[in-house]
Short mmCIF file of C-alpha atoms in Angstrom, two decimals:
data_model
loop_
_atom_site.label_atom_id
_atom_site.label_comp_id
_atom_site.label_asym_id
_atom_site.label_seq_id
_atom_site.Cartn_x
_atom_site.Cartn_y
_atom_site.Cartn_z
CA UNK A 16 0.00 0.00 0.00
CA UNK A 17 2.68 2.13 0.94
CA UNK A 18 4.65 1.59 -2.47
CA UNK A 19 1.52 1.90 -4.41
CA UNK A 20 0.49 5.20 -2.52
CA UNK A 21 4.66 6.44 -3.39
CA UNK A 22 4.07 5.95 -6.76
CA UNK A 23 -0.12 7.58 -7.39
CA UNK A 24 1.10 10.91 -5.58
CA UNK A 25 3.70 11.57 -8.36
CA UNK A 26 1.79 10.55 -10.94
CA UNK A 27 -1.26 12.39 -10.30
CA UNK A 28 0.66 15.54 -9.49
CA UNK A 29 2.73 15.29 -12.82
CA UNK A 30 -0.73 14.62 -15.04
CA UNK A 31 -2.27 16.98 -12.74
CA UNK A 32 0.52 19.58 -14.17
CA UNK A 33 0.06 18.27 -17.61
CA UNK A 34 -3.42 18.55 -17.81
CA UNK A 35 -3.68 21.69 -16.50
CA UNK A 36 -1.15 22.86 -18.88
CA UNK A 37 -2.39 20.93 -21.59
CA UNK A 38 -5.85 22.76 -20.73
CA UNK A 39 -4.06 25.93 -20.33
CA UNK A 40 -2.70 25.76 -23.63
CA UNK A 41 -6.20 24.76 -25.32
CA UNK A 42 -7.45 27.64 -23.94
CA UNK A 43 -5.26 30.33 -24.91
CA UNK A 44 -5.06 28.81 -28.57
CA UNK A 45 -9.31 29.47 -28.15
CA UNK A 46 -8.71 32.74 -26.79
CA UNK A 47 -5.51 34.47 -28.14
CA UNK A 48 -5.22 32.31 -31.37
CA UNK A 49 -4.48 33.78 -34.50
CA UNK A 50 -5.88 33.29 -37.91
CA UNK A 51 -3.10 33.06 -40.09
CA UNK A 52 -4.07 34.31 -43.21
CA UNK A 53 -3.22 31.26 -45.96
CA UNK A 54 -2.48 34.14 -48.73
CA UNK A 55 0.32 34.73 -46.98
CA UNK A 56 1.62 30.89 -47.50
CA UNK A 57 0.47 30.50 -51.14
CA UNK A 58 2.39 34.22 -52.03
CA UNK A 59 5.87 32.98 -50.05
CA UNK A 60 5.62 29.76 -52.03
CA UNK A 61 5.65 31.26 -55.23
CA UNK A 62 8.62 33.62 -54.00
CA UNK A 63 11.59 32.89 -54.91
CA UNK A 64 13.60 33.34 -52.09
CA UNK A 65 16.37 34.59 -52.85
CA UNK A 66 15.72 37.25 -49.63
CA UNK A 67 17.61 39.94 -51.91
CA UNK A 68 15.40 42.80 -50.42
CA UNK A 69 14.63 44.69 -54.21
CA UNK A 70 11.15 44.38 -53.44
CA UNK A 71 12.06 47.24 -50.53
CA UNK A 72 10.67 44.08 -47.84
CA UNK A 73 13.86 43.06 -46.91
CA UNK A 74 12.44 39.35 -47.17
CA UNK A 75 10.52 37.61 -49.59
CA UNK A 76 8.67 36.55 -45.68
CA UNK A 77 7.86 40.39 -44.97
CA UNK A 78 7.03 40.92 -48.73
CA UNK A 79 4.53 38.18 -48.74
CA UNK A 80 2.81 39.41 -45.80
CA UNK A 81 2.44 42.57 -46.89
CA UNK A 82 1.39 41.46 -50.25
CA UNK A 83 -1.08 39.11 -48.24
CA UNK A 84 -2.10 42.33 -46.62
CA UNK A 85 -2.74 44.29 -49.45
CA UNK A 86 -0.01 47.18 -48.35
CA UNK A 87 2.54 46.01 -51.22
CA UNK A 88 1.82 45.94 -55.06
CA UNK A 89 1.96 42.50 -56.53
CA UNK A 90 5.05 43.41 -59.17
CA UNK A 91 7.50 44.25 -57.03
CA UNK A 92 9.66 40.99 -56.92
CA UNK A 93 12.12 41.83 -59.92
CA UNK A 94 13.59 38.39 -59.47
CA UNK A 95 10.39 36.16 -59.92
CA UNK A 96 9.79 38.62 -62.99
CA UNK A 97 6.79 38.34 -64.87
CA UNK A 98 5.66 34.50 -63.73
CA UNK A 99 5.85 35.16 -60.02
CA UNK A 100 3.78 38.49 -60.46
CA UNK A 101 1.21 35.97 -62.66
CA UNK A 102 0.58 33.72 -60.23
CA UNK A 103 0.64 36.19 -57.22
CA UNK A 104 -2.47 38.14 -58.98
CA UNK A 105 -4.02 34.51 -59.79
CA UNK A 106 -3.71 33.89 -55.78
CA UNK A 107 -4.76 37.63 -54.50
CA UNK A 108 -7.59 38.15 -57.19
CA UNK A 109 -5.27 41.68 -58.04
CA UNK A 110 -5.35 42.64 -61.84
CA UNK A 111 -1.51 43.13 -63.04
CA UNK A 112 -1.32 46.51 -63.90
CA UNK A 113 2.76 46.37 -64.85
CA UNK A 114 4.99 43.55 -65.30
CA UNK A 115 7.88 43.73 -62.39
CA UNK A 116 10.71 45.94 -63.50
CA UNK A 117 13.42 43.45 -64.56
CA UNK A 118 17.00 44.72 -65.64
CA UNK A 119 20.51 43.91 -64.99
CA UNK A 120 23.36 45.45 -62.68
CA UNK A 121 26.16 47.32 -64.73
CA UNK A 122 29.05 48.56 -63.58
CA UNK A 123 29.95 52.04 -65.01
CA UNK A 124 33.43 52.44 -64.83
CA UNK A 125 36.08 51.03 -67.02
CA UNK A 126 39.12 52.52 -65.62
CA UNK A 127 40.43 50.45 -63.57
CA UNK A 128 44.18 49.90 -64.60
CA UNK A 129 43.84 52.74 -66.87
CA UNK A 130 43.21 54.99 -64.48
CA UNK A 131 45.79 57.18 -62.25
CA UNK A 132 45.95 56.79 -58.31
CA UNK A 133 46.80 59.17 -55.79
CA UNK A 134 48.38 56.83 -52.99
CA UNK A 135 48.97 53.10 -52.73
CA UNK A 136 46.49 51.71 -50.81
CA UNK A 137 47.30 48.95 -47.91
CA UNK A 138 44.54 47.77 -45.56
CA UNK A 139 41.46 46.07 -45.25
CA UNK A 140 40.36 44.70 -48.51
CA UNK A 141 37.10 46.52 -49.04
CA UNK A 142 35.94 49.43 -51.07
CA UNK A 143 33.83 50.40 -47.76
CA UNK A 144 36.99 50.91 -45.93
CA UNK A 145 39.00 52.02 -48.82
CA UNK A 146 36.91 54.90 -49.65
CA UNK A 147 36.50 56.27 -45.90
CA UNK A 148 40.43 56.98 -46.40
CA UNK A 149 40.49 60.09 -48.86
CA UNK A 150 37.53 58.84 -51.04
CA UNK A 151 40.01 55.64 -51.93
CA UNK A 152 42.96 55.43 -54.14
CA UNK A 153 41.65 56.33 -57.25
CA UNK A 154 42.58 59.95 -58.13
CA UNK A 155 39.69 59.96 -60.18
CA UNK A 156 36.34 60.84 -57.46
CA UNK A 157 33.77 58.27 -59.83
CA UNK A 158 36.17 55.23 -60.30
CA UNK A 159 35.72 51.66 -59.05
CA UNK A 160 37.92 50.75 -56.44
CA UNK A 161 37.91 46.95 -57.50
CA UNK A 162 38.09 45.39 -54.18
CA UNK A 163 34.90 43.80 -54.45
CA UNK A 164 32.22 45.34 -51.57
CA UNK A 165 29.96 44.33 -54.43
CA UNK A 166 31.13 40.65 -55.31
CA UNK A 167 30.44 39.82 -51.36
CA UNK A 168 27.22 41.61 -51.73
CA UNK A 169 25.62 39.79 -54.54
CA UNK A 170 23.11 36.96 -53.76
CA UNK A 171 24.21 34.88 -56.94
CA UNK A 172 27.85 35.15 -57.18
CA UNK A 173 27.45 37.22 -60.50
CA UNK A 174 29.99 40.00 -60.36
CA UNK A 175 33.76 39.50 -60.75
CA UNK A 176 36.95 41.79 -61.06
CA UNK A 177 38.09 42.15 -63.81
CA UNK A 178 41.77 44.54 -64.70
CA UNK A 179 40.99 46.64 -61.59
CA UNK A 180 36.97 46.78 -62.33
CA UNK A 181 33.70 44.76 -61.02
CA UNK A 182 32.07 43.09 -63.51
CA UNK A 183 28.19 42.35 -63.39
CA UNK A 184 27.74 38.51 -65.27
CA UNK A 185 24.41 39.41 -67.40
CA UNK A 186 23.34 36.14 -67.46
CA UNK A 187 23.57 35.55 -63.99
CA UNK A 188 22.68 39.08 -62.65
CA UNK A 189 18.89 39.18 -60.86
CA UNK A 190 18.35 42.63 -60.78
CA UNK A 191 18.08 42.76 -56.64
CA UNK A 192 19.93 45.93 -56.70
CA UNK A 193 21.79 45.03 -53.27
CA UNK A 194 25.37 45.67 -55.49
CA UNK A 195 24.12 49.38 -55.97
CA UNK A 196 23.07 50.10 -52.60
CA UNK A 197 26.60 48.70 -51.70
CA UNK A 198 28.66 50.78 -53.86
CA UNK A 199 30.51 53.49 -52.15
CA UNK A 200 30.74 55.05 -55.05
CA UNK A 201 27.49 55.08 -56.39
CA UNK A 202 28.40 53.52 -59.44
CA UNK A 203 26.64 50.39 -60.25
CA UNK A 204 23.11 51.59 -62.04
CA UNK A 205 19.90 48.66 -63.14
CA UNK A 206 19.49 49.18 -66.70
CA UNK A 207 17.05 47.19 -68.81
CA UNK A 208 17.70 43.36 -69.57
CA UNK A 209 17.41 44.04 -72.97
CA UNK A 210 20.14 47.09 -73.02
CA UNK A 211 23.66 46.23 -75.54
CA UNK A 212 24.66 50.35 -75.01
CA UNK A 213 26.52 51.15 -72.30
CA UNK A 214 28.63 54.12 -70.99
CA UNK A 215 30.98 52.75 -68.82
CA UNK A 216 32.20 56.15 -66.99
CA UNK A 217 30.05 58.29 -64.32
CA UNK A 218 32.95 61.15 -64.10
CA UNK A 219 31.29 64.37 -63.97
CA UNK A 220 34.57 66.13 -63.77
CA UNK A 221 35.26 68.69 -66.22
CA UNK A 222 37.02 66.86 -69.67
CA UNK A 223 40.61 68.50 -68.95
CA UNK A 224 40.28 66.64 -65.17
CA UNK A 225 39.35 63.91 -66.13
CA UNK A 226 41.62 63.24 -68.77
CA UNK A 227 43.99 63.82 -66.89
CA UNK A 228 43.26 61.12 -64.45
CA UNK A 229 42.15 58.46 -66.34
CA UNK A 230 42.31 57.06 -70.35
CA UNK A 231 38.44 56.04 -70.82
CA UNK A 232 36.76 58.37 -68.55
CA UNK A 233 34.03 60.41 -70.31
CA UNK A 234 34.59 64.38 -71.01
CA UNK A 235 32.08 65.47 -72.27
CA UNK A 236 32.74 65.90 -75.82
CA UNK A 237 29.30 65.16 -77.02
CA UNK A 238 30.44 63.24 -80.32
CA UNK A 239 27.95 60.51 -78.84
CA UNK A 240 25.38 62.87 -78.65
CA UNK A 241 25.77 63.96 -82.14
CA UNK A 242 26.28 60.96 -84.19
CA UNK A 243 23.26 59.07 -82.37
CA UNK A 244 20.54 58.62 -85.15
CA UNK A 245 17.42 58.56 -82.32
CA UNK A 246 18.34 61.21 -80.10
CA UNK A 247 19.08 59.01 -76.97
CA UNK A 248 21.87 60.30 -75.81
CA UNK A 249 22.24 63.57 -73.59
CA UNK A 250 25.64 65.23 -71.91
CA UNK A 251 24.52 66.30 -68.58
CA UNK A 252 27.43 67.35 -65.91
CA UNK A 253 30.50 66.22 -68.17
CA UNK A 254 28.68 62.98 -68.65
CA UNK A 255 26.98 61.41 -71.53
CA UNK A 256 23.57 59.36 -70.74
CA UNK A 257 21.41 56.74 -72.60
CA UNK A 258 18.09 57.09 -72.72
CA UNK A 259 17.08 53.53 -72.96
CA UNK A 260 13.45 53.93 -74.04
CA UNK A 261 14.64 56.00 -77.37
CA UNK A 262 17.92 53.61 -77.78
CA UNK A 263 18.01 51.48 -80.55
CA UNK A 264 20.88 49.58 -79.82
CA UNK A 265 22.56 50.17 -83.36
CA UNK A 266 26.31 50.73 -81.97
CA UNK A 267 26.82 53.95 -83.88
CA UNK A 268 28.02 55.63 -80.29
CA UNK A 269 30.68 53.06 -79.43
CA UNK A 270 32.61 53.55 -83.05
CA UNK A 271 32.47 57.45 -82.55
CA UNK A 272 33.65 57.56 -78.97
CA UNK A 273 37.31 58.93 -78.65
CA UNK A 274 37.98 57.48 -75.08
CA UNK A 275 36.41 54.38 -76.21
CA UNK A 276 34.20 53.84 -73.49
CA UNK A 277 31.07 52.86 -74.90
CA UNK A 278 30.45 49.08 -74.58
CA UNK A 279 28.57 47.49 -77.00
CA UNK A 280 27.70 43.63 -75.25
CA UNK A 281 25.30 42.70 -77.93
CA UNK A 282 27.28 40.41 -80.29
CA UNK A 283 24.56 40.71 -83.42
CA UNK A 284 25.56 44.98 -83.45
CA UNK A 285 28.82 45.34 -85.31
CA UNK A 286 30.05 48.54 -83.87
CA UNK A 287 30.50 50.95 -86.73
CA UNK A 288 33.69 52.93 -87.30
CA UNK B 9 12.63 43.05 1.75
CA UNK B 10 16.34 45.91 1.85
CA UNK B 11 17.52 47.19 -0.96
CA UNK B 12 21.07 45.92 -0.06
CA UNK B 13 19.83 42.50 -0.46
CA UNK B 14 17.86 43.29 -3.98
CA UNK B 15 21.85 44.85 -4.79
CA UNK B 16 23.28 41.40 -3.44
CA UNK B 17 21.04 39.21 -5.70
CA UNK B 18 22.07 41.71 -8.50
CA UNK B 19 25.87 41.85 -8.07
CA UNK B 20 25.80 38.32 -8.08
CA UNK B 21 23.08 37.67 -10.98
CA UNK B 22 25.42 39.66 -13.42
CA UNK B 23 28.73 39.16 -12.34
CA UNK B 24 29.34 36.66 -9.56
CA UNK B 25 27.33 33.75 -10.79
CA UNK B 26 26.85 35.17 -14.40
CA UNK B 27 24.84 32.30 -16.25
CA UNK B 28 27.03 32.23 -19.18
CA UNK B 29 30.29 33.12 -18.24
CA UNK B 30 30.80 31.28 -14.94
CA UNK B 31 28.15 28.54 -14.68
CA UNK B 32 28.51 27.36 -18.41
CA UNK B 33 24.36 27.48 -18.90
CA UNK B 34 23.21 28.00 -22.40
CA UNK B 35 26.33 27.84 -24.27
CA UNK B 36 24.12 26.74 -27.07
CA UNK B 37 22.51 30.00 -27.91
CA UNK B 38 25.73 32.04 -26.84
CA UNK B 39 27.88 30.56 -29.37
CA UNK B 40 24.53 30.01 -31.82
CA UNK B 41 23.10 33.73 -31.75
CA UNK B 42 26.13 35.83 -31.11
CA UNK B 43 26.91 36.66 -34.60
CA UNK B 44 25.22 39.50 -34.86
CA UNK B 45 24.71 42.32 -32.00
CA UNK B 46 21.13 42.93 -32.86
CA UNK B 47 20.25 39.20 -32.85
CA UNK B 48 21.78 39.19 -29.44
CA UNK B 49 20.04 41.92 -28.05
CA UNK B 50 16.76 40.01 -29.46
CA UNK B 51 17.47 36.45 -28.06
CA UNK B 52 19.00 38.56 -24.56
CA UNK B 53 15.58 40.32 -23.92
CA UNK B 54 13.46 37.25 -24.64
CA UNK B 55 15.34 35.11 -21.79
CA UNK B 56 15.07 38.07 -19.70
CA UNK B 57 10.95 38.06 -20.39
CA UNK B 58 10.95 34.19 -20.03
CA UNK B 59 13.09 33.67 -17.09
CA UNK B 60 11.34 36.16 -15.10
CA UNK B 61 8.14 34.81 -15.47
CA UNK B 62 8.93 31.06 -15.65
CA UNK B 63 11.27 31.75 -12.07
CA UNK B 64 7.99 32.61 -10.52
CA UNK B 65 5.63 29.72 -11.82
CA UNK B 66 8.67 27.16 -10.95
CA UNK B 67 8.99 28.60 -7.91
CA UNK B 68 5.13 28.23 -6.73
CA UNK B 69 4.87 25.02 -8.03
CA UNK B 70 7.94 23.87 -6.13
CA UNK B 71 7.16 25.26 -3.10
CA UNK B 72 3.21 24.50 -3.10
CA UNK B 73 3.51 21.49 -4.63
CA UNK B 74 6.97 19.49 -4.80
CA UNK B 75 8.06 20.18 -1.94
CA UNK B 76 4.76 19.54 0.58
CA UNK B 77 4.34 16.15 -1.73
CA UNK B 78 7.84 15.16 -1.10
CA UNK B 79 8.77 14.50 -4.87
CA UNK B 80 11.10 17.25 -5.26
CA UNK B 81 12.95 14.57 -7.19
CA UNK B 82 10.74 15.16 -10.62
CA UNK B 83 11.82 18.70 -10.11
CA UNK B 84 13.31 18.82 -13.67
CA UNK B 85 10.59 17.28 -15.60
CA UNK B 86 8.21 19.00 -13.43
CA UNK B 87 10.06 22.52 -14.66
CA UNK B 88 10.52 21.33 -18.09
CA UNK B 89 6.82 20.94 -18.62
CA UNK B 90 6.10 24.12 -16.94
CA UNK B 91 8.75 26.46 -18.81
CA UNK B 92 7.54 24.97 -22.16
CA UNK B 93 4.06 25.60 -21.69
CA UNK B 94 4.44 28.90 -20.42
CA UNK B 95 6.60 30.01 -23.53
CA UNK B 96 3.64 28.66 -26.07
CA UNK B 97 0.95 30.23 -23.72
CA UNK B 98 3.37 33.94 -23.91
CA UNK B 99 4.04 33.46 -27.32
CA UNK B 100 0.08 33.59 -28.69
CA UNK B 101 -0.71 36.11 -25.72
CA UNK B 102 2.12 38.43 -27.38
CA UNK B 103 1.24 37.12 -31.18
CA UNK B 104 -2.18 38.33 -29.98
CA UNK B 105 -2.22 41.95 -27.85
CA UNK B 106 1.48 42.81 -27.95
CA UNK B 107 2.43 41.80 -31.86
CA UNK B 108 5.27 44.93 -31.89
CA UNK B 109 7.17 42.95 -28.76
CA UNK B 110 6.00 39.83 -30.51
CA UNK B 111 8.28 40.83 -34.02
CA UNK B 112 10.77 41.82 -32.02
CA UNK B 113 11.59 38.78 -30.21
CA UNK B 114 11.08 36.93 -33.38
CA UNK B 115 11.81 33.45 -33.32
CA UNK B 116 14.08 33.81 -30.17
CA UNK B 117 10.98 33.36 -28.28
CA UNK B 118 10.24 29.31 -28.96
CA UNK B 119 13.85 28.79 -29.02
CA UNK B 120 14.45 29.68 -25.57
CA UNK B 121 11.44 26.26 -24.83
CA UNK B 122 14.50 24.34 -24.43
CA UNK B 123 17.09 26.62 -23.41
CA UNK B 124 19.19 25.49 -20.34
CA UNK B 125 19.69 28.40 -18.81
CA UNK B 126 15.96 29.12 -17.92
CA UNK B 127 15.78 25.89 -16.20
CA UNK B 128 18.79 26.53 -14.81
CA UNK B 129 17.55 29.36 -13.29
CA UNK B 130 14.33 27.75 -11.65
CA UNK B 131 16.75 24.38 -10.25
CA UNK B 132 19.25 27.22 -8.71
CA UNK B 133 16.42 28.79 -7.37
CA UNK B 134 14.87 25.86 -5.96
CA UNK B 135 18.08 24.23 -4.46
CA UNK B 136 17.82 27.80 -2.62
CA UNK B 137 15.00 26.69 -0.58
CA UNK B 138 11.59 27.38 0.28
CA UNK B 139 12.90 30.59 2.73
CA UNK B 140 13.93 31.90 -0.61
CA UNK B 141 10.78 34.18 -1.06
CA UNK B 142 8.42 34.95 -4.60
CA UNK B 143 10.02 38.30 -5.08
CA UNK B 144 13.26 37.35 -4.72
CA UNK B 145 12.84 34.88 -7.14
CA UNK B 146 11.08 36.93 -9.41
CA UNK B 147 14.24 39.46 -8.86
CA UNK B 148 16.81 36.43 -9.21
CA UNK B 149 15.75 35.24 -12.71
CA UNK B 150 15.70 38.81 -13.82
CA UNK B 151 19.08 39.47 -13.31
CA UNK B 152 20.19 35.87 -14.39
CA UNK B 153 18.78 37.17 -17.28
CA UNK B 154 20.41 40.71 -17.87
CA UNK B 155 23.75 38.60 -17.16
CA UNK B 156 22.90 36.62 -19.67
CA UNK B 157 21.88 39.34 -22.20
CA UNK B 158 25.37 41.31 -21.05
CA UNK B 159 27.61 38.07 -22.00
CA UNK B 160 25.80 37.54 -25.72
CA UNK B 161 26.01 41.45 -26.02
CA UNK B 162 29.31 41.41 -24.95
CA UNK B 163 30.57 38.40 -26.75
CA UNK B 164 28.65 39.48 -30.12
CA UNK B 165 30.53 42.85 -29.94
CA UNK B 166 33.65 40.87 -29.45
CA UNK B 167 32.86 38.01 -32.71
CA UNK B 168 32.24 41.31 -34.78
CA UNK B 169 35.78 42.45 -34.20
CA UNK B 170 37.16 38.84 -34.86
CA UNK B 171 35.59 38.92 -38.47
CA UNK B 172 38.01 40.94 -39.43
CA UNK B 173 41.11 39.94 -38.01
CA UNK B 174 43.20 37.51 -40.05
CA UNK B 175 43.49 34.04 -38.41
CA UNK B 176 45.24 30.96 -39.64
CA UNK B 177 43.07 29.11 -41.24
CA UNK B 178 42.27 25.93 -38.68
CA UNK B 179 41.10 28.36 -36.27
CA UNK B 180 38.69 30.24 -38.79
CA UNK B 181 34.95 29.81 -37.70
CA UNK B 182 34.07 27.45 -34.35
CA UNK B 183 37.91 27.18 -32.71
CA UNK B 184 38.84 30.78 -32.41
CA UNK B 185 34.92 31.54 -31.17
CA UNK B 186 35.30 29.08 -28.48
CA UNK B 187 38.70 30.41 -27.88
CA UNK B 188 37.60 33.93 -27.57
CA UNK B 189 34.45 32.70 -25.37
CA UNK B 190 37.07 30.91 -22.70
CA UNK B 191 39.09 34.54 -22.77
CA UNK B 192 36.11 36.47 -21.99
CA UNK B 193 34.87 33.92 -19.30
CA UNK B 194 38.36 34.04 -17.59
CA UNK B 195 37.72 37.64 -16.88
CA UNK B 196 34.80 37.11 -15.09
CA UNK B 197 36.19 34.55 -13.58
CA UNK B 198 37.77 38.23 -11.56
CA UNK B 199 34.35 38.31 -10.06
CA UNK B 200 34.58 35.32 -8.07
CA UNK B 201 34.43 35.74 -4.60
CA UNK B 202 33.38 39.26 -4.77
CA UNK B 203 30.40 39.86 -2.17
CA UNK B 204 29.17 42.47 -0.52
CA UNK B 205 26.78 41.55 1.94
#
């Protein structure tokens, strides 16, 4: 009896605290339980997450919330492009208005080796660090440092350094955008997926300065502005600019340029000379 | 109760008897969530929440129940079953009327279910004795948990610096953390001893 009594006391007291807890636990799921909204789950599943944050969420979590939630538009994830933003209006009963914006990361600098410095730089490897030191080594203020902030900060392993500069890999670029917000110096733009034309300088130094400092900066000259046959191209602030929705991609620019900055990474355009 | 003893159970919450640093409770999430100093702060204020509350429950239980029953011997199952209901029961209270605090902890909240350092607390506390009374319980796992906040704060401040150090390359990663966590326990280990009342 005296065993049997040993052993009921702990047992009851232990289910006693289970049950109660167990009951506790029941009740507070009636009384403070949630209804999770299943939009929310069907949105994040067609996500997909790559967490790159160029929705402006942060996480393709938060994003599908507050798609679920009706605070975010339903084309914002670049990366999903035009399939995700399908089935997301299939799921949320939204009309798509405007495919997501998709483009690709460039790089606009091509100096690099080409271009003068003003002290040799020893410390931590890191354009963030570099240009807190003077604005970096580069004499010239709008030149890529090439020690690859942005390689570390792309999701998908797409940019490289190549003679001095970063290089965005079209093909594998997803148009997140983390690479330009990374940039110290500002010089990584998203241009259209479809783009060949590109001015690879952002110097808005006067000509003489800049070439002085560097052999294919851009100064200005406006021969690109001249010879182009649609009128896409402007010289603002020392610095020639596409306009991508007049550009026809026919190469005429690159064969005129001087400094020879003007990339042409369509291989069907034959640049002309 | 004096307010040199509520300075006693202090001193020797943080420093003396620091959970992390000199008992060795809940390595786990002090080499798991130290990365980052925000994460810390996160996971450091929802063991703080959790041990305050769960110290008090433990506490009532073992005194009202364990003890007058005689099984003080289930204590850990007893306070495993407690500390893990409670943190479900917080967490849809908080999901529920409180969903700022609720983001904030994040999912530092259900991790801590397990952690050993909250039942660490509520087994220290109940070796202490029924004499130990509810407030200074309540005041005990508290401060066991701002000690415990202060070493992930402190040791995520120092695993930022180590990022950037160059280290030969067997120590990258796990060694030179759990190198750098012995340092900083060894100088708390300057605490021992220290008492004021």
């Amino acid at each position: 009896m005296e065993i049997l009594y040993g052993m009921i006391t702990p047992l009851a007291i232990l289910g006693g605290l289970g049950l109660f807890f167990g009951a506790l636990l029941a009740i507070a799921g009636r009384c403070f339980g949630i209804v999770t909204d299943l939009t929310f789950d069907k949105v994040r599943a067609e996500l997909p997450g790559a967490n790159c944050g160029a929705c402006g969420w942060g996480t393709c979590d938060k994003y599908a919330e507050a798609v679920a939630n009706g605070a975010a538009d339903i084309n914002l994830c670049s990366v999903g492009g035009e399939e995700a933003a399908k089935k997301i209006a299939e799921i949320t009963g939204k009309d798509l208005t405007a495919p997501p914006i998709t483009g690709r990361a460039v790089v606009c600098c091509s100096g690099g080796i080409h271009s003068e410095r003003k002290f040799h730089y020893i410390g931590i490897e890191d354009c963030l660090a570099a240009a807190s030191i003077a604005g970096g080594p580069l004499s010239c203020e709008f030149g890529c440092l090439g020690l690859g902030s942005c390689v570390r900060a792309c999701p998908k392993g797409a940019i490289s350094i190549k003679n001095g500069v970063a290089v965005v890999d079209p093909d594998k670029c997803i148009c997140c955008g983390l690479c330009v917000d990374t940039c110290p110096k500002h010089i990584i733009k998203l241009i259209p997926k479809d783009a060949t034309t590109l001015i690879s300088c952002m110097s808005q130094s006067t000509g003489g300065v800049t070439r002085n400092l560097c052999s294919t900066g851009c100064i200005g000259c406006k021969i690109c502005a001249k010879a182009c046959p649609s009128g896409a191209i402007t010289v603002e602030n020392n610095l020639a600019r596409i306009d991508y929705t007049l550009c026809t991609s026919c190469g005429k620019c690159a064969g005129v340029c001087p400094r020879h900055l003007i990339i042409v990474t369509d291989a069907n355009v034959s640049v002309a000379e | 109760m004096s307010f040199a003893s509520v300075l006693s159970i202090m001193i020797s919450c943080i420093f003396v008897e620091n959970f992390v640093l000199v008992k060795f409770y809940g390595i786990c999430p002090f080499l798991g969530v130290s990365r980052k100093m925000g994460s810390s702060v996160g996971m450091g204020l929802a063991v703080i929440f959790v041990m305050t509350i769960s110290s008090l429950i433990t506490h009532a239980v073992d005194i009202f129940l364990l003890i007058p029953f005689e099984i003080t011997y289930l204590r850990t199952i007893a306070f495993i079953l407690i500390i893990a209901a409670l943190v479900q029961v917080v967490e849809m209270f908080l999901h529920k009327f409180v969903p700022a605090l609720y983001s904030a902890l994040g999912i530092y909240l259900p991790l801590i279910t397990t952690n050993c350092a909250v039942l660490g607390s509520a087994i220290v506390i109940s070796q202490k004795g029924a004499e130990f009374g509810f407030i200074e319980a309540v005041l005990y796992g508290a401060f066991s948990g701002v000690g415990f906040m202060m070493a992930l704060v402190i040791f995520s401040s120092v695993r930022e610096r180590l990022e950037f150090t160059p280290c030969p390359k067997a120590f990258e990663g796990l060694p030179r953390t759990l190198i750098a966590a012995g340092l900083v326990a060894m100088a708390f280990m300057g605490f021992s001893g220290l008492k004021i009342f």
